Short mmCIF file of C-alpha atoms and ligand atoms in Angstrom, two decimals:
data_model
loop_
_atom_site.label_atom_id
_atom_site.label_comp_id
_atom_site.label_asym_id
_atom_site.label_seq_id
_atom_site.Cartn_x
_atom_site.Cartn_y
_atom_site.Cartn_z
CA UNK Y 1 -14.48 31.83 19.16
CA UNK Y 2 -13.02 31.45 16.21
CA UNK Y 3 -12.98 28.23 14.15
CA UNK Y 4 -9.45 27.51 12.29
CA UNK Y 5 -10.20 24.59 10.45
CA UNK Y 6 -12.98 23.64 8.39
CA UNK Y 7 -12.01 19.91 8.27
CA UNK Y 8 -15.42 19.12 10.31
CA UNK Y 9 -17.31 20.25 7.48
CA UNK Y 10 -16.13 16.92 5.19
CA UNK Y 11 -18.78 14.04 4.82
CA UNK Y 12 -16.88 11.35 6.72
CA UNK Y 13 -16.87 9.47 3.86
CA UNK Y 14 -14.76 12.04 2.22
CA UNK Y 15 -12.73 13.39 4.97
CA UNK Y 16 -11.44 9.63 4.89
CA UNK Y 17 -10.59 9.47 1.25
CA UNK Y 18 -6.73 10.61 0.05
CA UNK Y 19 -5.81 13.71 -0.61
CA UNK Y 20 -7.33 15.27 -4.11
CA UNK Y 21 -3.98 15.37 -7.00
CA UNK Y 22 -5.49 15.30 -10.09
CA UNK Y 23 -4.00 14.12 -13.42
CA UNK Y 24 -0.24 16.17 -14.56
CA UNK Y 25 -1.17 18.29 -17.58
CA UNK Y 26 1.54 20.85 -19.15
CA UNK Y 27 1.14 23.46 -16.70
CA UNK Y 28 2.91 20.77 -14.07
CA UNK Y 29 5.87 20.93 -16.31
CA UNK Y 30 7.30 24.22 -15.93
CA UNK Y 31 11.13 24.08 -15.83
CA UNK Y 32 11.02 20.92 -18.83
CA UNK Y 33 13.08 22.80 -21.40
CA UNK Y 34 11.82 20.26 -24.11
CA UNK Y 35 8.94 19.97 -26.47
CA UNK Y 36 6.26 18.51 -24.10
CA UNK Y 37 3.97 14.99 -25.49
CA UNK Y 38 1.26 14.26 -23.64
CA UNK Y 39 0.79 10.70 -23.71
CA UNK Y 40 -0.87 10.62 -20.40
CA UNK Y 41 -4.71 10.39 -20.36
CA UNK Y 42 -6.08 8.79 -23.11
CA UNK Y 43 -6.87 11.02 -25.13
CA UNK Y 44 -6.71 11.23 -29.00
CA UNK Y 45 -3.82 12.94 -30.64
CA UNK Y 46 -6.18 14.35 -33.37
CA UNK Y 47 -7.93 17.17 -33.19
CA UNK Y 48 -11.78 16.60 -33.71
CA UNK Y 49 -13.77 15.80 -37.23
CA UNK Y 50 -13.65 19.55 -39.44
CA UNK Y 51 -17.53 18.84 -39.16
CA UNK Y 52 -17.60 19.08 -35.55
CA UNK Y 53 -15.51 22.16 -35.41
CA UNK Y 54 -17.92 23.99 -37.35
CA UNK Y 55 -21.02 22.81 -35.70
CA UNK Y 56 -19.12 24.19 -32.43
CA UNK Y 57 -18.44 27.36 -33.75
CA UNK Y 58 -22.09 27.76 -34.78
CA UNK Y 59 -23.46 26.58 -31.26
CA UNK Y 60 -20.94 28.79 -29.32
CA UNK Y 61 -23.56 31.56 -30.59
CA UNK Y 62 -26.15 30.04 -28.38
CA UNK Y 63 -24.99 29.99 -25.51
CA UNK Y 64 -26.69 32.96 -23.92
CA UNK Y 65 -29.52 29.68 -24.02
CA UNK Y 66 -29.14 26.84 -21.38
CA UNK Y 67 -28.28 23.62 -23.32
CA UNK Y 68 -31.56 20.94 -23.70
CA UNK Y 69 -31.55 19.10 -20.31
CA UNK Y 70 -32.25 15.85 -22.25
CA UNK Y 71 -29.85 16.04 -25.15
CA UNK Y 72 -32.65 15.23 -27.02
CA UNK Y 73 -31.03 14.93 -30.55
CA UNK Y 74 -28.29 13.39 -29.28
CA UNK Y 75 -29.82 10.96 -27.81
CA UNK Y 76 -32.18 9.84 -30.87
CA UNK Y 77 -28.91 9.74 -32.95
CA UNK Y 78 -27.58 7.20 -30.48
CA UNK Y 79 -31.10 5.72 -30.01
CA UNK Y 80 -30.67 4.90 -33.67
CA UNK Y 81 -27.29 3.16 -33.85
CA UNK Y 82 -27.71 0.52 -30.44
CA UNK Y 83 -31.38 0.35 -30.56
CA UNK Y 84 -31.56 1.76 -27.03
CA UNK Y 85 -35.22 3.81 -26.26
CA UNK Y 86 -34.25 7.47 -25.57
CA UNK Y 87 -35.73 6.60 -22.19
CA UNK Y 88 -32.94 4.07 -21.43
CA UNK Y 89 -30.19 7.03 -22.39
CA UNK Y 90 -28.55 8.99 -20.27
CA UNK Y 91 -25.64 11.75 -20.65
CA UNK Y 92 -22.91 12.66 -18.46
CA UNK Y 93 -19.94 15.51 -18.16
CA UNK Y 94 -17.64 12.58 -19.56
CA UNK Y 95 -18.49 9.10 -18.36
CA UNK Y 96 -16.56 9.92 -15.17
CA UNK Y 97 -19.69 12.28 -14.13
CA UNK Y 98 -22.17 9.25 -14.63
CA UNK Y 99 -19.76 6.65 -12.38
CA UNK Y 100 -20.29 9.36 -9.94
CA UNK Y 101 -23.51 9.95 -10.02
CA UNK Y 102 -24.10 6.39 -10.34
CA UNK Y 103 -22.46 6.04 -7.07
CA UNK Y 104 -25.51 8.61 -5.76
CA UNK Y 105 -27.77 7.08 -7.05
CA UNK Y 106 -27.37 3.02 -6.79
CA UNK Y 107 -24.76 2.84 -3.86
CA UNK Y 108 -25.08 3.99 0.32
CA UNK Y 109 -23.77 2.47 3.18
CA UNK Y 110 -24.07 -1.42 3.81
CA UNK Y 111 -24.16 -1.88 -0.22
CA UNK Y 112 -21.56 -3.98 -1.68
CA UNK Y 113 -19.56 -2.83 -5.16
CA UNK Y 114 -17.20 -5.59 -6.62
CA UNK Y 115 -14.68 -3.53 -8.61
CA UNK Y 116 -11.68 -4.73 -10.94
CA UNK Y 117 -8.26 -3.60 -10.13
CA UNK Y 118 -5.97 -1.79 -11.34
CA UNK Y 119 -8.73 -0.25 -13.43
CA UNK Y 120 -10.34 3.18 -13.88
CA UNK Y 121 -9.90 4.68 -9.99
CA UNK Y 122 -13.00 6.37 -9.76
CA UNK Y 123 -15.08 3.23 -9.12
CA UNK Y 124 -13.00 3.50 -6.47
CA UNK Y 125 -13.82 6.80 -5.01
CA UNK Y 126 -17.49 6.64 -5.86
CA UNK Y 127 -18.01 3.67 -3.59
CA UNK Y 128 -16.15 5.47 -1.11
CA UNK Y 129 -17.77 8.72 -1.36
CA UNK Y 130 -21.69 6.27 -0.92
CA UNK Y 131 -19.98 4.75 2.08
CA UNK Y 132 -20.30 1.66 0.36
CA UNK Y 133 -18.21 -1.25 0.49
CA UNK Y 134 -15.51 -2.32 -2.13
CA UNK Y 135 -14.69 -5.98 -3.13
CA UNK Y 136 -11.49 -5.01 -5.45
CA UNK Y 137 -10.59 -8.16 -7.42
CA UNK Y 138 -6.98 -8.00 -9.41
CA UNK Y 139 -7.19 -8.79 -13.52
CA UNK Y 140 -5.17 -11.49 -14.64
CA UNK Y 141 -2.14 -11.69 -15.54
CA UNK Y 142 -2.52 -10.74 -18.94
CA UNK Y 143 -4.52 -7.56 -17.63
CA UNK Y 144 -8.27 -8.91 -18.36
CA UNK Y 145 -10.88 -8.61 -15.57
CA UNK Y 146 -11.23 -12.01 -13.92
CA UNK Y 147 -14.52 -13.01 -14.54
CA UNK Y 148 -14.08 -16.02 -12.12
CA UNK Y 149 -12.49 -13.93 -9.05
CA UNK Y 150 -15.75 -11.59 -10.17
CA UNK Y 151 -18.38 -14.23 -9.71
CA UNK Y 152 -16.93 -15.47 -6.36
CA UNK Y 153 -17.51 -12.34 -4.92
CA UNK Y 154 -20.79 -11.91 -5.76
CA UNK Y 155 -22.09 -14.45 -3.15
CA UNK Y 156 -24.09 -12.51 -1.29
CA UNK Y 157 -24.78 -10.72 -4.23
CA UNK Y 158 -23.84 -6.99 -4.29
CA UNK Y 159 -25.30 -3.85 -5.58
CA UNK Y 160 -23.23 -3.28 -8.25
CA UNK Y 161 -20.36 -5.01 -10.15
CA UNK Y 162 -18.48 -2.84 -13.05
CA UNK Y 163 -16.16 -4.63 -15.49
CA UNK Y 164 -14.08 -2.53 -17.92
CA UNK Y 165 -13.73 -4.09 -21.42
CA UNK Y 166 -11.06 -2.86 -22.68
CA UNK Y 167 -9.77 -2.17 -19.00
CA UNK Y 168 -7.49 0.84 -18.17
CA UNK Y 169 -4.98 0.80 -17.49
CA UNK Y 170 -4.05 -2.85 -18.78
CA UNK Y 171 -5.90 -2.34 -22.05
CA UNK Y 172 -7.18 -6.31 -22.37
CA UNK Y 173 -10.33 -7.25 -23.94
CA UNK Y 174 -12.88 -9.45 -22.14
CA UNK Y 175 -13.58 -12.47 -24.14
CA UNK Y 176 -16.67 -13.37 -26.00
CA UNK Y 177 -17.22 -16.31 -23.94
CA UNK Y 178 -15.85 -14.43 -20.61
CA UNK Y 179 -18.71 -11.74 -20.69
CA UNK Y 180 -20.89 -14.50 -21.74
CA UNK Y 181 -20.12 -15.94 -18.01
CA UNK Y 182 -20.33 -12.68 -16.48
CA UNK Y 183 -23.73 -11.54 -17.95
CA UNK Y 184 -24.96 -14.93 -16.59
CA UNK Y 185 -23.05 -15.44 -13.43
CA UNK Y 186 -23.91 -12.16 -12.53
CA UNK Y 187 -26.77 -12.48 -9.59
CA UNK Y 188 -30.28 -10.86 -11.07
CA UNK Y 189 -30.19 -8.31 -7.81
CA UNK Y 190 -26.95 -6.99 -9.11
CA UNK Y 191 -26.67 -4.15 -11.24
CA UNK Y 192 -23.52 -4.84 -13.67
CA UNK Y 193 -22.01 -2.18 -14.99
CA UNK Y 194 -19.63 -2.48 -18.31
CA UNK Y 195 -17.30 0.34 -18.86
CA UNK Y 196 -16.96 0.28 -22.79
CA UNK Y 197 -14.92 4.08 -22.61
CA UNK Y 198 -12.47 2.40 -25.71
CA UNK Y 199 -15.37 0.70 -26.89
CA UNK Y 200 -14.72 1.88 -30.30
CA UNK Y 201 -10.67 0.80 -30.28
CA UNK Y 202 -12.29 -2.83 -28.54
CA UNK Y 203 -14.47 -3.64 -31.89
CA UNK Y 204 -11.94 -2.78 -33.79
CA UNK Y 205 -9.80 -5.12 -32.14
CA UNK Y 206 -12.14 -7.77 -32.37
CA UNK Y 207 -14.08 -7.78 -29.29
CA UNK Y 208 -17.57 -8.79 -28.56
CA UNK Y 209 -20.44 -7.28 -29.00
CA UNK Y 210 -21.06 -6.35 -25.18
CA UNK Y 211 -24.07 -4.71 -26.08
CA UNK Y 212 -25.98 -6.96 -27.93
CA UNK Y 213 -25.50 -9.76 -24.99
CA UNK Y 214 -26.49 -7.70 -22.27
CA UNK Y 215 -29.55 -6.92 -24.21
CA UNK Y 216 -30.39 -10.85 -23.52
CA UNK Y 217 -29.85 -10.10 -19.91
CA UNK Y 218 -33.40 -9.73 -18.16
CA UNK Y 219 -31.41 -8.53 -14.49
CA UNK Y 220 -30.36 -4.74 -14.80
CA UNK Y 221 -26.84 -3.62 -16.69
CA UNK Y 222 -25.64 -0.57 -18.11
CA UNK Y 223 -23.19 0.19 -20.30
CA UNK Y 224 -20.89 3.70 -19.92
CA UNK Y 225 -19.34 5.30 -23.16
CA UNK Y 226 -18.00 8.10 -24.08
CA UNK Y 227 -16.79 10.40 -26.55
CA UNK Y 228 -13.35 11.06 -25.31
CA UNK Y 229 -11.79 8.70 -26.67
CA UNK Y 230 -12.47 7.70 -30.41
CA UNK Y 231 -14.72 10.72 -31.02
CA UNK Y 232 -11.56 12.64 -29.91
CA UNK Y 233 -13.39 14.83 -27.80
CA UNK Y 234 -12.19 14.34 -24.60
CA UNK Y 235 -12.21 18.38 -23.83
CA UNK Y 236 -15.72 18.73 -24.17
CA UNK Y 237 -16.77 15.74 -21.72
CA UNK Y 238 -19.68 13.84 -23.35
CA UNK Y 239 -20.08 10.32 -21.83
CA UNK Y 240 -23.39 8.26 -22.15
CA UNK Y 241 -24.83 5.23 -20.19
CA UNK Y 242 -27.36 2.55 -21.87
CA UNK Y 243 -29.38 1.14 -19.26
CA UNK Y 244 -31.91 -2.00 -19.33
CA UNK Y 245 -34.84 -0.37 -17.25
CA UNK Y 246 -35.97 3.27 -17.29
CA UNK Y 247 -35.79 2.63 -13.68
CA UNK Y 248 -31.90 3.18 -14.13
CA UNK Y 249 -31.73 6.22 -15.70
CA UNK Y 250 -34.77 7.86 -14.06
CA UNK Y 251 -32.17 7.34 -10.86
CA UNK Y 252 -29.33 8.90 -12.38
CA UNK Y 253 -31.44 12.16 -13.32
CA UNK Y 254 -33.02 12.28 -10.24
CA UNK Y 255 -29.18 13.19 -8.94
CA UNK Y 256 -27.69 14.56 -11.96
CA UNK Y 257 -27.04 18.63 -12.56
CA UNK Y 258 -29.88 19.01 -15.31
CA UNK Y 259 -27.78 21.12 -17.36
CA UNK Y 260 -24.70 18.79 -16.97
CA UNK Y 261 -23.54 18.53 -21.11
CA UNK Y 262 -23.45 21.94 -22.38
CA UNK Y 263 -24.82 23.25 -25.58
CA UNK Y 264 -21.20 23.13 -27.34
CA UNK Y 265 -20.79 19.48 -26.31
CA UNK Y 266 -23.61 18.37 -27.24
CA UNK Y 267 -23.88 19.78 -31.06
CA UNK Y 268 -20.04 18.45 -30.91
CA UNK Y 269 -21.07 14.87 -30.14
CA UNK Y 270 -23.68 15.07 -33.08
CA UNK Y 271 -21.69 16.60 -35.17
CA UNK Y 272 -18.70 13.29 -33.99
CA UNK Y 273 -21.27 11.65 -35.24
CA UNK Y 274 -22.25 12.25 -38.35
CA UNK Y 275 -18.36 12.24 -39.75
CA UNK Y 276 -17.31 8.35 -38.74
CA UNK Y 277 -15.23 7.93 -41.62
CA UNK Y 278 -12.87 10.97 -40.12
CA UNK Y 279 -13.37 8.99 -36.92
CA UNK Y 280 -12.93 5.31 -38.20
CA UNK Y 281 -9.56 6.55 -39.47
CA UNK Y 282 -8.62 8.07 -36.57
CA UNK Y 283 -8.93 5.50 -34.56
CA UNK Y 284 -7.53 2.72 -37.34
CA UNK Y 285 -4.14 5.37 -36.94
CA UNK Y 286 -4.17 5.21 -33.96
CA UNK Y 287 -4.27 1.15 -33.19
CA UNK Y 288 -1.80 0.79 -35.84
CA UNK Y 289 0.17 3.23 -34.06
CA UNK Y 290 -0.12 1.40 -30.41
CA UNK Y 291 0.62 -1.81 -32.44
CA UNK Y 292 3.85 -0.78 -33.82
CA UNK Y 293 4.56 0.76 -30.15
CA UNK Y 294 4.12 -2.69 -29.06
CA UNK Y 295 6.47 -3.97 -31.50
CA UNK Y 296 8.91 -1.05 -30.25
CA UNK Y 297 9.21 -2.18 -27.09
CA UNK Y 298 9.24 -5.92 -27.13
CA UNK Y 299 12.54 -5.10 -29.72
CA UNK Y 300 13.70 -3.65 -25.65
CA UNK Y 301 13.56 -6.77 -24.54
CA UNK Y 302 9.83 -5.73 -22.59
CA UNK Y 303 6.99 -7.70 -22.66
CA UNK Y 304 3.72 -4.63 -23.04
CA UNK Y 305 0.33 -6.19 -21.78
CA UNK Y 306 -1.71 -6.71 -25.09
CA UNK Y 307 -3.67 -4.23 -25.45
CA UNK Y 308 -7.13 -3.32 -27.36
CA UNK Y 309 -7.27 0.62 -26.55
CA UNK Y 310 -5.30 3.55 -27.07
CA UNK Y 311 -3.00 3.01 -24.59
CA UNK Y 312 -0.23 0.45 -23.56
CA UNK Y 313 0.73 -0.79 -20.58
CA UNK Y 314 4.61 -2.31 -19.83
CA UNK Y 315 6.68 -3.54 -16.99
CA UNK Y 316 9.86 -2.11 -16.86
CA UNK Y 317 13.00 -2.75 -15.10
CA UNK Y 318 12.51 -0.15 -12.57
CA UNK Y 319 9.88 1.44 -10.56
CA UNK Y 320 6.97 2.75 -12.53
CA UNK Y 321 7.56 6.70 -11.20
CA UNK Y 322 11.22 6.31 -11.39
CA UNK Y 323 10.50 6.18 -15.36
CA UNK Y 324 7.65 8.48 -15.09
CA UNK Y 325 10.01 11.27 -13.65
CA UNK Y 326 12.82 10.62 -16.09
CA UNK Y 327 10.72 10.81 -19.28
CA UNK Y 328 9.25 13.99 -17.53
CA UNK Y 329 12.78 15.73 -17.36
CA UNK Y 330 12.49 14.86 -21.65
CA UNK Y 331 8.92 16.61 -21.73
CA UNK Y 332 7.16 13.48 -22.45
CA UNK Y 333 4.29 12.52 -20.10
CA UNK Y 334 3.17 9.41 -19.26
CA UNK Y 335 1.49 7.28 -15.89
CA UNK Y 336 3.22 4.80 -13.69
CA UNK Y 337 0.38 1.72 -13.18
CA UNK Y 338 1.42 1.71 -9.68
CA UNK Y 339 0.17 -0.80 -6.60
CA UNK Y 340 1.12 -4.26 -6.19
CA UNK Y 341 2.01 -5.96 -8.56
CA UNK Y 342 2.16 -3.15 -11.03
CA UNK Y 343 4.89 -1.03 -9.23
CA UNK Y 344 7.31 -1.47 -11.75
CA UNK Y 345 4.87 -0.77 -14.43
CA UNK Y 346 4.27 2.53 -16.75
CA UNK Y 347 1.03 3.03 -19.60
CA UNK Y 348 1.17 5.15 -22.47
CA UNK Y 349 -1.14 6.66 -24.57
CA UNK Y 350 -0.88 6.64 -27.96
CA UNK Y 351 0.39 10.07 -29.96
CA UNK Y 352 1.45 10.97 -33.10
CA UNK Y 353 3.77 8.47 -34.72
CA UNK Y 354 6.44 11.21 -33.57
CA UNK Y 355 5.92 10.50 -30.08
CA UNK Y 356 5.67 6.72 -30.92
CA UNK Y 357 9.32 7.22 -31.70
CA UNK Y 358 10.38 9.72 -28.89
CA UNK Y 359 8.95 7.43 -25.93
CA UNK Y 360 10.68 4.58 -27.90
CA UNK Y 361 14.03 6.59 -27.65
CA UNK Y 362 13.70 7.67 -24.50
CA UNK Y 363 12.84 4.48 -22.60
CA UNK Y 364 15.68 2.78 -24.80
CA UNK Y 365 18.38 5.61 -22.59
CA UNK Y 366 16.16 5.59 -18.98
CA UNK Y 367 16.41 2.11 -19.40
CA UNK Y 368 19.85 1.46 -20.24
C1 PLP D 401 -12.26 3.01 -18.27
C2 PLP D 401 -12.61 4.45 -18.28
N1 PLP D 401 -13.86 4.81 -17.99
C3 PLP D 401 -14.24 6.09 -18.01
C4 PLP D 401 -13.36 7.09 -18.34
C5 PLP D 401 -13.82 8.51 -18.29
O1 PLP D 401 -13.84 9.12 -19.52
P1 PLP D 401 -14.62 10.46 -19.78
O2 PLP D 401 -15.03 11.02 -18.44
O3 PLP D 401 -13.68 11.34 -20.49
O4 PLP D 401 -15.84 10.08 -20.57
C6 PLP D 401 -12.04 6.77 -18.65
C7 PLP D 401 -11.06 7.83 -18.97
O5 PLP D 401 -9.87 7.66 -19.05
C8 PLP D 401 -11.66 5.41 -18.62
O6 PLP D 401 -10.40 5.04 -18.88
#
């Protein structure tokens, strides 16, 4: 007999999970007969430091070799700047890889996950995908995680709670003395997770030192970053947790592909590194550059979520995809926020000071 669907293959788990869309990128916009800005995922407008295209043009001639399963130099240089043992450092395909392996690793059915919303959607799936159970708990109103709404739903305590700091897509900062309540509030069975992906943009800003007061927490935390975002490498997908126990990462290798950063990426994220002045300014253009967005549309008459990454969010007049589509038809691509009570909301990510003033001028007619 013959079998015409393979839908009984699916984990049940993720048979039951939405259908797989992915994120637009300009091959979804044939037909746009306009220059096309993609201001849609967070990534830096700027191509990477000159010293991290070179060391990628001199790996490239390696890779007949497997990469170093450990990232071992990569991991001292980052050993060296948080003070992290190399043992307490792991690497991911992008920090997206590591919330999914973490999801292997720390979370199966009957485990709890308290998870802020709306904030990076793969927590989401994750849990799912572990059969897990998901305590979502909306930010505030200004876009924060809510510490408070946080703690009461760790009682019984979970497996896992992640906070994002900044969060995306609402860009707000947790305060000093708000992570001060959730590193102790927190119950010592839980493992909390903080997202710092616009870690770099959130210092800059003037936000805590999340780091430094986990490292006073003696219950397990780890900390996800990445160099996406203010490293602008976003193609090459090199994320990184810093865990409190080796207990932590030994877990997430245990589940991890062991060649899962290639050899390019990883001489690119050294390379990132040793060039933070070409970084620093990047990343100083590019708040100044969300900053004068923000000033931009608050002249509409909006009122954009404040916002420490590279990113805005704003409420709009209409619905969120409504002003998705018609910026779309002008080649310039952006997110609606989506869910209640964000339907009517849109986030941008920052570009060139060009597309500053093109999403400007376009919202200023869609809006109209
Ligand atoms: C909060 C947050 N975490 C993690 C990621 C994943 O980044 P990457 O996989 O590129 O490291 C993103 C990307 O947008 C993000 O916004």
């Amino acid at each position: 007999m013959t079998q015409n669907s393979a839908a009984g293959i699916l984990r049940r788990t993720v048979a039951a999970m939405p259908p797989h869309r992915g994120p637009q990128i300009e091959e979804d916009m044939a037909g746009v007969n306009a220059p096309l800005r993609r201001m849609s995922l967070n990534e830096s407008a700027d191509p990477p430091s000159p010293k991290v295209i070179a060391a990628v043009q001199q790996a490239v001639a390696g890779v007949n070799r497997y990469p170093d399963p450990k990232a071992r130099a990569l991991a001292a240089a980052i050993s060296d700047r948080t003070e992290i043992p190399v043992s307490r450092i792991v690497f991911g395909n992008g920090s997206h890889e590591l919330i999914m392996l973490m999801g292997n690793a720390f979370m199966e059915a009957g485990t709890r996950i308290v998870v802020p919303n709306p904030s990076f959607q793969p927590y989401q799936s994750a849990a799912k995908i572990a059969g897990a159970d998901l305590t979502i708990v909306p930010v505030t109103e200004e876009g924060a995680n809510d510490v408070d709404a946080m703690l009461a739903a760790c009682n019984p305590a979970p497996r896992m709670v992640i906070a994002a700091t900044p969060n995306n897509p609402t860009g707000a900062l947790l305060s000093e003395s708000a992570l001060a309540k959730l590193i102790a509030g927190v119950p010592e069975t839980t493992l909390l997770v903080i997202d710092e992906a616009y870690f770099e943009f959130g210092r800059l800003a003037g936000g805590p030192d999340v780091l430094k007061a986990l490292k006073a927490r003696k219950a397990p935390w780890l900390v996800l970053r990445t160099f996406s975002k203010a490293y602008n490498l976003a193609g090459l997908r090199v994320g990184y947790a810093l865990a409190s126990h080796d207990e932590l990462t030994e877990g997430i290798n245990r589940v991890r592909g062991v060649f899962n950063v290639n050899r390019v990426a990883q001489a690119a994220a050294l390379a990132a590194l040793s060039d933070e002045p070409y970084a620093k300014a990047s990343q100083k253009k590019t708040a100044a550059e969300r900053d004068r967005l923000a000033v931009g549309l608050k002249a509409m008459g909006l009122s954009p979520l404040p916002s420490a990454a590279n990113f805005v969010a704003v409420k709009t007049p209409k619905p969120g995809t409504e002003v998705v589509g018609a910026l779309a038809k002008q080649g310039i691509m952006i997110v609606p926020v989506g869910g209640p009570p964000y339907e009517n909301h849109i986030r941008i990510t920052i570009g060139s000071a060009e597309d500053t003033d093109a999403v400007l001028a376009a919202l200023k007619t869609v809006l109209r």
